[in-house]
Amino acid sequence: MKHARLVDAIEQGVRSLRQTLPEGAAERLATLLDELARWNRRINLTAIREPSAMVGGHVLDSLAVRPLLHGKSVIDLGTGAGFPGLPLAIAEPAREFELLDSNRKKISFVRHAIGMLGLANARAVRARAEGYAPGKRFDTVIARALAKAPRLTELGEHLLGEGGVLLALKGKYPADELRAVPGDWDYDVIELTIPSLEHRSRHVIVLTRRGSETT
């Protein structure tokens, strides 16, 4: 897909999500997908190979959780090639993002993309979630296809600030995972409708520590 058509597809999809983007953000998102496709020809970063399919599968799937972000600071655990963290950082320049992954090749791409796109509000970190000690906590901890919800509470608890939320992006309704969520966590499940992915079930689990008021 040509770059201009990619921009148009992103803008149309964002409108379908009933969102707006900062000026120039759709152009940046299209550039991100072009660069991901270019790297993907040499290094296996993502199973989605074509930029046209990445619009729904990566960009819109990431932006769908944008209304659920809390506070100013966000950490994306197991970001892979930068999703959902990079699209969210592009769409939310007033928030600060850390994108965490232990895979050297993938985090190298994320660092390259941050520099190429001039994202002053994003930082890539090569580390495992359970061993990461940044010396601060985050308002939102988010993860896409990293671990089941009970394990995710273990991985993210030490990174989650008071009143923060942990967002777990899932496919089908995660009934089995929910039954195993620790008793000191409250949760809600929200179904998402992603433009061009309507045939695929998408949900997000919103997890909060019991007794902790969200900001």
PDB file of C-alpha atoms in Angstrom:
ATOM      1  CA  MET A   1       0.000   0.000   0.000  1.00  0.00           C
ATOM      2  CA  LYS A   2       1.362   3.422  -0.952  1.00  0.00           C
ATOM      3  CA  HIS A   3       2.183   5.777   1.905  1.00  0.00           C
ATOM      4  CA  ALA A   4      -0.629   8.252   1.211  1.00  0.00           C
ATOM      5  CA  ARG A   5      -3.206   5.456   1.133  1.00  0.00           C
ATOM      6  CA  LEU A   6      -1.782   4.139   4.397  1.00  0.00           C
ATOM      7  CA  VAL A   7      -2.290   7.556   5.990  1.00  0.00           C
ATOM      8  CA  ASP A   8      -5.870   7.650   4.689  1.00  0.00           C
ATOM      9  CA  ALA A   9      -6.588   4.157   6.059  1.00  0.00           C
ATOM     10  CA  ILE A  10      -5.258   5.143   9.481  1.00  0.00           C
ATOM     11  CA  GLU A  11      -7.291   8.360   9.548  1.00  0.00           C
ATOM     12  CA  GLN A  12     -10.439   6.499   8.537  1.00  0.00           C
ATOM     13  CA  GLY A  13      -9.860   3.826  11.168  1.00  0.00           C
ATOM     14  CA  VAL A  14      -9.276   6.416  13.881  1.00  0.00           C
ATOM     15  CA  ARG A  15     -12.546   8.101  12.966  1.00  0.00           C
ATOM     16  CA  SER A  16     -14.272   4.716  13.256  1.00  0.00           C
ATOM     17  CA  LEU A  17     -12.858   4.468  16.787  1.00  0.00           C
ATOM     18  CA  ARG A  18     -14.400   7.906  17.426  1.00  0.00           C
ATOM     19  CA  GLN A  19     -11.013   9.341  18.246  1.00  0.00           C
ATOM     20  CA  THR A  20      -8.954  12.238  16.989  1.00  0.00           C
ATOM     21  CA  LEU A  21      -5.192  12.448  16.565  1.00  0.00           C
ATOM     22  CA  PRO A  22      -2.725  15.299  17.013  1.00  0.00           C
ATOM     23  CA  GLU A  23      -1.625  17.023  13.840  1.00  0.00           C
ATOM     24  CA  GLY A  24       0.807  14.878  11.890  1.00  0.00           C
ATOM     25  CA  ALA A  25       0.159  11.750  13.961  1.00  0.00           C
ATOM     26  CA  ALA A  26      -1.395   9.732  11.114  1.00  0.00           C
ATOM     27  CA  GLU A  27       1.664  10.501   8.989  1.00  0.00           C
ATOM     28  CA  ARG A  28       3.935   9.326  11.806  1.00  0.00           C
ATOM     29  CA  LEU A  29       1.926   6.136  12.259  1.00  0.00           C
ATOM     30  CA  ALA A  30       2.138   5.372   8.544  1.00  0.00           C
ATOM     31  CA  THR A  31       5.891   5.980   8.625  1.00  0.00           C
ATOM     32  CA  LEU A  32       6.145   3.593  11.564  1.00  0.00           C
ATOM     33  CA  LEU A  33       4.376   0.861   9.593  1.00  0.00           C
ATOM     34  CA  ASP A  34       6.497   1.425   6.497  1.00  0.00           C
ATOM     35  CA  GLU A  35       9.639   1.110   8.607  1.00  0.00           C
ATOM     36  CA  LEU A  36       8.355  -1.962  10.422  1.00  0.00           C
ATOM     37  CA  ALA A  37       7.627  -3.641   7.089  1.00  0.00           C
ATOM     38  CA  ARG A  38      11.116  -2.753   5.867  1.00  0.00           C
ATOM     39  CA  TRP A  39      12.777  -4.231   8.967  1.00  0.00           C
ATOM     40  CA  ASN A  40      10.472  -7.232   8.833  1.00  0.00           C
ATOM     41  CA  ARG A  41      11.942  -8.244   5.498  1.00  0.00           C
ATOM     42  CA  ARG A  42      15.285  -8.805   7.258  1.00  0.00           C
ATOM     43  CA  ILE A  43      14.288  -9.603  10.842  1.00  0.00           C
ATOM     44  CA  ASN A  44      11.171 -11.414  12.002  1.00  0.00           C
ATOM     45  CA  LEU A  45       9.616  -8.766  14.244  1.00  0.00           C
ATOM     46  CA  THR A  46       5.908  -9.419  13.731  1.00  0.00           C
ATOM     47  CA  ALA A  47       3.732 -12.026  12.042  1.00  0.00           C
ATOM     48  CA  ILE A  48       1.790  -9.309  10.209  1.00  0.00           C
ATOM     49  CA  ARG A  49       3.896  -8.554   7.154  1.00  0.00           C
ATOM     50  CA  GLU A  50       1.933  -6.034   5.063  1.00  0.00           C
ATOM     51  CA  PRO A  51       1.466  -2.400   6.155  1.00  0.00           C
ATOM     52  CA  SER A  52      -2.188  -2.492   5.034  1.00  0.00           C
ATOM     53  CA  ALA A  53      -2.876  -5.338   7.498  1.00  0.00           C
ATOM     54  CA  MET A  54      -0.828  -3.608  10.194  1.00  0.00           C
ATOM     55  CA  VAL A  55      -3.295  -0.692  10.234  1.00  0.00           C
ATOM     56  CA  GLY A  56      -5.944  -2.788  11.957  1.00  0.00           C
ATOM     57  CA  GLY A  57      -3.763  -5.465  13.503  1.00  0.00           C
ATOM     58  CA  HIS A  58      -1.274  -3.103  15.141  1.00  0.00           C
ATOM     59  CA  VAL A  59      -2.250   0.574  15.014  1.00  0.00           C
ATOM     60  CA  LEU A  60      -6.007   0.499  15.578  1.00  0.00           C
ATOM     61  CA  ASP A  61      -5.745  -2.485  17.934  1.00  0.00           C
ATOM     62  CA  SER A  62      -3.341  -0.380  20.020  1.00  0.00           C
ATOM     63  CA  LEU A  63      -5.329   2.856  19.885  1.00  0.00           C
ATOM     64  CA  ALA A  64      -8.564   1.115  20.901  1.00  0.00           C
ATOM     65  CA  VAL A  65      -7.354   1.066  24.520  1.00  0.00           C
ATOM     66  CA  ARG A  66      -6.431   4.745  24.491  1.00  0.00           C
ATOM     67  CA  PRO A  67      -9.574   5.873  26.418  1.00  0.00           C
ATOM     68  CA  LEU A  68      -8.641   3.487  29.250  1.00  0.00           C
ATOM     69  CA  LEU A  69      -5.230   5.004  29.977  1.00  0.00           C
ATOM     70  CA  HIS A  70      -4.864   6.626  33.391  1.00  0.00           C
ATOM     71  CA  GLY A  71      -2.520   9.335  34.541  1.00  0.00           C
ATOM     72  CA  LYS A  72       0.617  10.669  32.921  1.00  0.00           C
ATOM     73  CA  SER A  73       3.017   7.711  32.993  1.00  0.00           C
ATOM     74  CA  VAL A  74       2.552   4.444  31.082  1.00  0.00           C
ATOM     75  CA  ILE A  75       4.698   1.323  30.814  1.00  0.00           C
ATOM     76  CA  ASP A  76       4.149  -1.246  28.061  1.00  0.00           C
ATOM     77  CA  LEU A  77       5.341  -4.682  29.201  1.00  0.00           C
ATOM     78  CA  GLY A  78       6.503  -7.083  26.496  1.00  0.00           C
ATOM     79  CA  THR A  79       6.108  -4.408  23.849  1.00  0.00           C
ATOM     80  CA  GLY A  80       7.601  -6.594  21.090  1.00  0.00           C
ATOM     81  CA  ALA A  81       7.985  -4.393  18.018  1.00  0.00           C
ATOM     82  CA  GLY A  82       6.414  -1.492  19.916  1.00  0.00           C
ATOM     83  CA  PHE A  83       2.726  -2.280  20.252  1.00  0.00           C
ATOM     84  CA  PRO A  84       0.646  -0.878  21.797  1.00  0.00           C
ATOM     85  CA  GLY A  85       3.253   1.540  23.149  1.00  0.00           C
ATOM     86  CA  LEU A  86       4.424   3.309  19.985  1.00  0.00           C
ATOM     87  CA  PRO A  87       0.975   4.173  18.542  1.00  0.00           C
ATOM     88  CA  LEU A  88      -0.174   5.318  21.988  1.00  0.00           C
ATOM     89  CA  ALA A  89       2.921   7.501  22.433  1.00  0.00           C
ATOM     90  CA  ILE A  90       2.291   9.074  19.022  1.00  0.00           C
ATOM     91  CA  ALA A  91      -1.378   9.697  19.852  1.00  0.00           C
ATOM     92  CA  GLU A  92      -0.732  10.917  23.416  1.00  0.00           C
ATOM     93  CA  PRO A  93       2.242  13.316  23.390  1.00  0.00           C
ATOM     94  CA  ALA A  94       1.384  14.673  26.868  1.00  0.00           C
ATOM     95  CA  ARG A  95       1.925  11.247  28.450  1.00  0.00           C
ATOM     96  CA  GLU A  96       5.269   9.568  29.154  1.00  0.00           C
ATOM     97  CA  PHE A  97       5.802   6.006  27.882  1.00  0.00           C
ATOM     98  CA  GLU A  98       8.341   3.311  28.664  1.00  0.00           C
ATOM     99  CA  LEU A  99       8.393   0.328  26.300  1.00  0.00           C
ATOM    100  CA  LEU A 100       9.899  -2.789  27.843  1.00  0.00           C
ATOM    101  CA  ASP A 101      11.012  -6.013  26.191  1.00  0.00           C
ATOM    102  CA  SER A 102      13.787  -8.553  26.721  1.00  0.00           C
ATOM    103  CA  ASN A 103      14.253  -9.337  23.012  1.00  0.00           C
ATOM    104  CA  ARG A 104      17.327  -7.524  21.696  1.00  0.00           C
ATOM    105  CA  LYS A 105      16.239  -7.330  18.050  1.00  0.00           C
ATOM    106  CA  LYS A 106      12.757  -6.094  18.848  1.00  0.00           C
ATOM    107  CA  ILE A 107      13.874  -3.463  21.339  1.00  0.00           C
ATOM    108  CA  SER A 108      16.498  -2.326  18.801  1.00  0.00           C
ATOM    109  CA  PHE A 109      13.692  -1.637  16.350  1.00  0.00           C
ATOM    110  CA  VAL A 110      11.683   0.200  19.010  1.00  0.00           C
ATOM    111  CA  ARG A 111      14.681   2.412  19.835  1.00  0.00           C
ATOM    112  CA  HIS A 112      15.215   3.083  16.127  1.00  0.00           C
ATOM    113  CA  ALA A 113      11.536   3.979  15.650  1.00  0.00           C
ATOM    114  CA  ILE A 114      11.534   6.337  18.637  1.00  0.00           C
ATOM    115  CA  GLY A 115      14.543   8.174  17.236  1.00  0.00           C
ATOM    116  CA  MET A 116      13.281   8.202  13.659  1.00  0.00           C
ATOM    117  CA  LEU A 117       9.888   9.578  14.698  1.00  0.00           C
ATOM    118  CA  GLY A 118      11.323  12.046  17.214  1.00  0.00           C
ATOM    119  CA  LEU A 119       9.205  10.741  20.086  1.00  0.00           C
ATOM    120  CA  ALA A 120      10.454  12.759  23.046  1.00  0.00           C
ATOM    121  CA  ASN A 121       7.821  11.113  25.299  1.00  0.00           C
ATOM    122  CA  ALA A 122       8.914   7.504  24.714  1.00  0.00           C
ATOM    123  CA  ARG A 123      11.809   5.401  25.983  1.00  0.00           C
ATOM    124  CA  ALA A 124      12.765   1.826  25.087  1.00  0.00           C
ATOM    125  CA  VAL A 125      14.203  -0.466  27.752  1.00  0.00           C
ATOM    126  CA  ARG A 126      15.643  -3.939  27.278  1.00  0.00           C
ATOM    127  CA  ALA A 127      14.675  -5.881  30.412  1.00  0.00           C
ATOM    128  CA  ARG A 128      12.336  -8.519  31.767  1.00  0.00           C
ATOM    129  CA  ALA A 129       9.320  -7.163  33.624  1.00  0.00           C
ATOM    130  CA  GLU A 130       9.953  -9.170  36.793  1.00  0.00           C
ATOM    131  CA  GLY A 131      13.499  -7.848  37.100  1.00  0.00           C
ATOM    132  CA  TYR A 132      12.920  -4.245  36.085  1.00  0.00           C
ATOM    133  CA  ALA A 133      13.460  -1.720  38.895  1.00  0.00           C
ATOM    134  CA  PRO A 134      13.118   1.781  37.417  1.00  0.00           C
ATOM    135  CA  GLY A 135      12.923   3.537  40.792  1.00  0.00           C
ATOM    136  CA  LYS A 136       9.419   4.816  40.095  1.00  0.00           C
ATOM    137  CA  ARG A 137       5.913   3.539  39.534  1.00  0.00           C
ATOM    138  CA  PHE A 138       3.495   4.087  36.678  1.00  0.00           C
ATOM    139  CA  ASP A 139      -0.118   5.238  36.429  1.00  0.00           C
ATOM    140  CA  THR A 140      -0.889   2.642  33.726  1.00  0.00           C
ATOM    141  CA  VAL A 141       0.741  -0.727  33.148  1.00  0.00           C
ATOM    142  CA  ILE A 142      -0.313  -2.244  29.825  1.00  0.00           C
ATOM    143  CA  ALA A 143       0.467  -5.538  28.104  1.00  0.00           C
ATOM    144  CA  ARG A 144      -0.686  -7.178  24.895  1.00  0.00           C
ATOM    145  CA  ALA A 145      -0.448 -10.979  24.662  1.00  0.00           C
ATOM    146  CA  LEU A 146       2.303 -11.139  27.286  1.00  0.00           C
ATOM    147  CA  ALA A 147       0.854 -13.411  29.966  1.00  0.00           C
ATOM    148  CA  LYS A 148      -2.404 -14.573  31.494  1.00  0.00           C
ATOM    149  CA  ALA A 149      -4.047 -12.107  33.861  1.00  0.00           C
ATOM    150  CA  PRO A 150      -2.990 -13.817  37.136  1.00  0.00           C
ATOM    151  CA  ARG A 151       0.649 -13.884  36.019  1.00  0.00           C
ATOM    152  CA  LEU A 152       0.380 -10.331  34.738  1.00  0.00           C
ATOM    153  CA  THR A 153      -0.598  -9.087  38.186  1.00  0.00           C
ATOM    154  CA  GLU A 154       2.615 -10.661  39.481  1.00  0.00           C
ATOM    155  CA  LEU A 155       4.735  -9.131  36.726  1.00  0.00           C
ATOM    156  CA  GLY A 156       3.239  -5.670  36.946  1.00  0.00           C
ATOM    157  CA  GLU A 157       2.371  -5.130  40.598  1.00  0.00           C
ATOM    158  CA  HIS A 158       5.746  -3.654  41.591  1.00  0.00           C
ATOM    159  CA  LEU A 159       5.514  -1.193  38.695  1.00  0.00           C
ATOM    160  CA  LEU A 160       1.955   0.005  39.342  1.00  0.00           C
ATOM    161  CA  GLY A 161       1.488   3.208  41.296  1.00  0.00           C
ATOM    162  CA  GLU A 162      -1.220   3.958  43.847  1.00  0.00           C
ATOM    163  CA  GLY A 163      -4.539   4.404  42.058  1.00  0.00           C
ATOM    164  CA  GLY A 164      -3.140   3.013  38.805  1.00  0.00           C
ATOM    165  CA  VAL A 165      -4.630   0.516  36.370  1.00  0.00           C
ATOM    166  CA  LEU A 166      -3.237  -2.601  34.730  1.00  0.00           C
ATOM    167  CA  LEU A 167      -4.614  -3.179  31.227  1.00  0.00           C
ATOM    168  CA  ALA A 168      -4.373  -6.675  29.746  1.00  0.00           C
ATOM    169  CA  LEU A 169      -5.229  -6.823  26.029  1.00  0.00           C
ATOM    170  CA  LYS A 170      -6.837 -10.118  25.070  1.00  0.00           C
ATOM    171  CA  GLY A 171      -8.573 -11.868  22.211  1.00  0.00           C
ATOM    172  CA  LYS A 172     -11.618 -13.910  23.173  1.00  0.00           C
ATOM    173  CA  TYR A 173     -13.384 -13.377  26.496  1.00  0.00           C
ATOM    174  CA  PRO A 174     -10.816 -14.610  29.066  1.00  0.00           C
ATOM    175  CA  ALA A 175     -13.144 -16.550  31.385  1.00  0.00           C
ATOM    176  CA  ASP A 176     -10.514 -19.029  32.604  1.00  0.00           C
ATOM    177  CA  GLU A 177      -8.025 -16.271  33.382  1.00  0.00           C
ATOM    178  CA  LEU A 178     -10.564 -14.272  35.342  1.00  0.00           C
ATOM    179  CA  ARG A 179     -11.367 -17.174  37.622  1.00  0.00           C
ATOM    180  CA  ALA A 180      -7.712 -17.241  38.691  1.00  0.00           C
ATOM    181  CA  VAL A 181      -7.225 -13.501  39.315  1.00  0.00           C
ATOM    182  CA  PRO A 182      -5.912 -13.031  42.898  1.00  0.00           C
ATOM    183  CA  GLY A 183      -8.508 -11.946  45.419  1.00  0.00           C
ATOM    184  CA  ASP A 184      -6.807  -8.646  46.192  1.00  0.00           C
ATOM    185  CA  TRP A 185      -7.451  -7.423  42.650  1.00  0.00           C
ATOM    186  CA  ASP A 186     -10.679  -6.071  41.178  1.00  0.00           C
ATOM    187  CA  TYR A 187     -11.313  -6.356  37.462  1.00  0.00           C
ATOM    188  CA  ASP A 188     -13.646  -5.329  34.684  1.00  0.00           C
ATOM    189  CA  VAL A 189     -13.717  -6.671  31.131  1.00  0.00           C
ATOM    190  CA  ILE A 190     -14.451  -4.406  28.180  1.00  0.00           C
ATOM    191  CA  GLU A 191     -15.157  -5.699  24.690  1.00  0.00           C
ATOM    192  CA  LEU A 192     -13.429  -3.805  21.911  1.00  0.00           C
ATOM    193  CA  THR A 193     -14.500  -3.388  18.309  1.00  0.00           C
ATOM    194  CA  ILE A 194     -11.511  -2.782  16.047  1.00  0.00           C
ATOM    195  CA  PRO A 195     -12.109  -1.437  12.527  1.00  0.00           C
ATOM    196  CA  SER A 196     -11.180  -4.094   9.926  1.00  0.00           C
ATOM    197  CA  LEU A 197     -10.955  -6.699  12.724  1.00  0.00           C
ATOM    198  CA  GLU A 198     -14.674  -6.967  13.488  1.00  0.00           C
ATOM    199  CA  HIS A 199     -14.525 -10.733  12.855  1.00  0.00           C
ATOM    200  CA  ARG A 200     -11.990 -11.145  15.656  1.00  0.00           C
ATOM    201  CA  SER A 201     -12.943 -11.098  19.314  1.00  0.00           C
ATOM    202  CA  ARG A 202     -11.013  -8.476  21.287  1.00  0.00           C
ATOM    203  CA  HIS A 203     -11.254  -7.666  24.989  1.00  0.00           C
ATOM    204  CA  VAL A 204      -9.295  -5.755  27.597  1.00  0.00           C
ATOM    205  CA  ILE A 205      -9.151  -6.662  31.278  1.00  0.00           C
ATOM    206  CA  VAL A 206      -8.960  -3.568  33.485  1.00  0.00           C
ATOM    207  CA  LEU A 207      -7.287  -4.609  36.754  1.00  0.00           C
ATOM    208  CA  THR A 208      -6.998  -2.488  39.887  1.00  0.00           C
ATOM    209  CA  ARG A 209      -5.688  -3.355  43.318  1.00  0.00           C
ATOM    210  CA  ARG A 210      -8.549  -3.652  45.781  1.00  0.00           C
ATOM    211  CA  GLY A 211      -8.915  -0.534  47.888  1.00  0.00           C
ATOM    212  CA  SER A 212      -6.831   1.546  45.479  1.00  0.00           C
ATOM    213  CA  GLU A 213      -8.813   4.400  43.936  1.00  0.00           C
ATOM    214  CA  THR A 214      -8.012   5.067  40.294  1.00  0.00           C
ATOM    215  CA  THR A 215      -6.701   8.480  39.379  1.00  0.00           C
TER     216      THR A 215
END
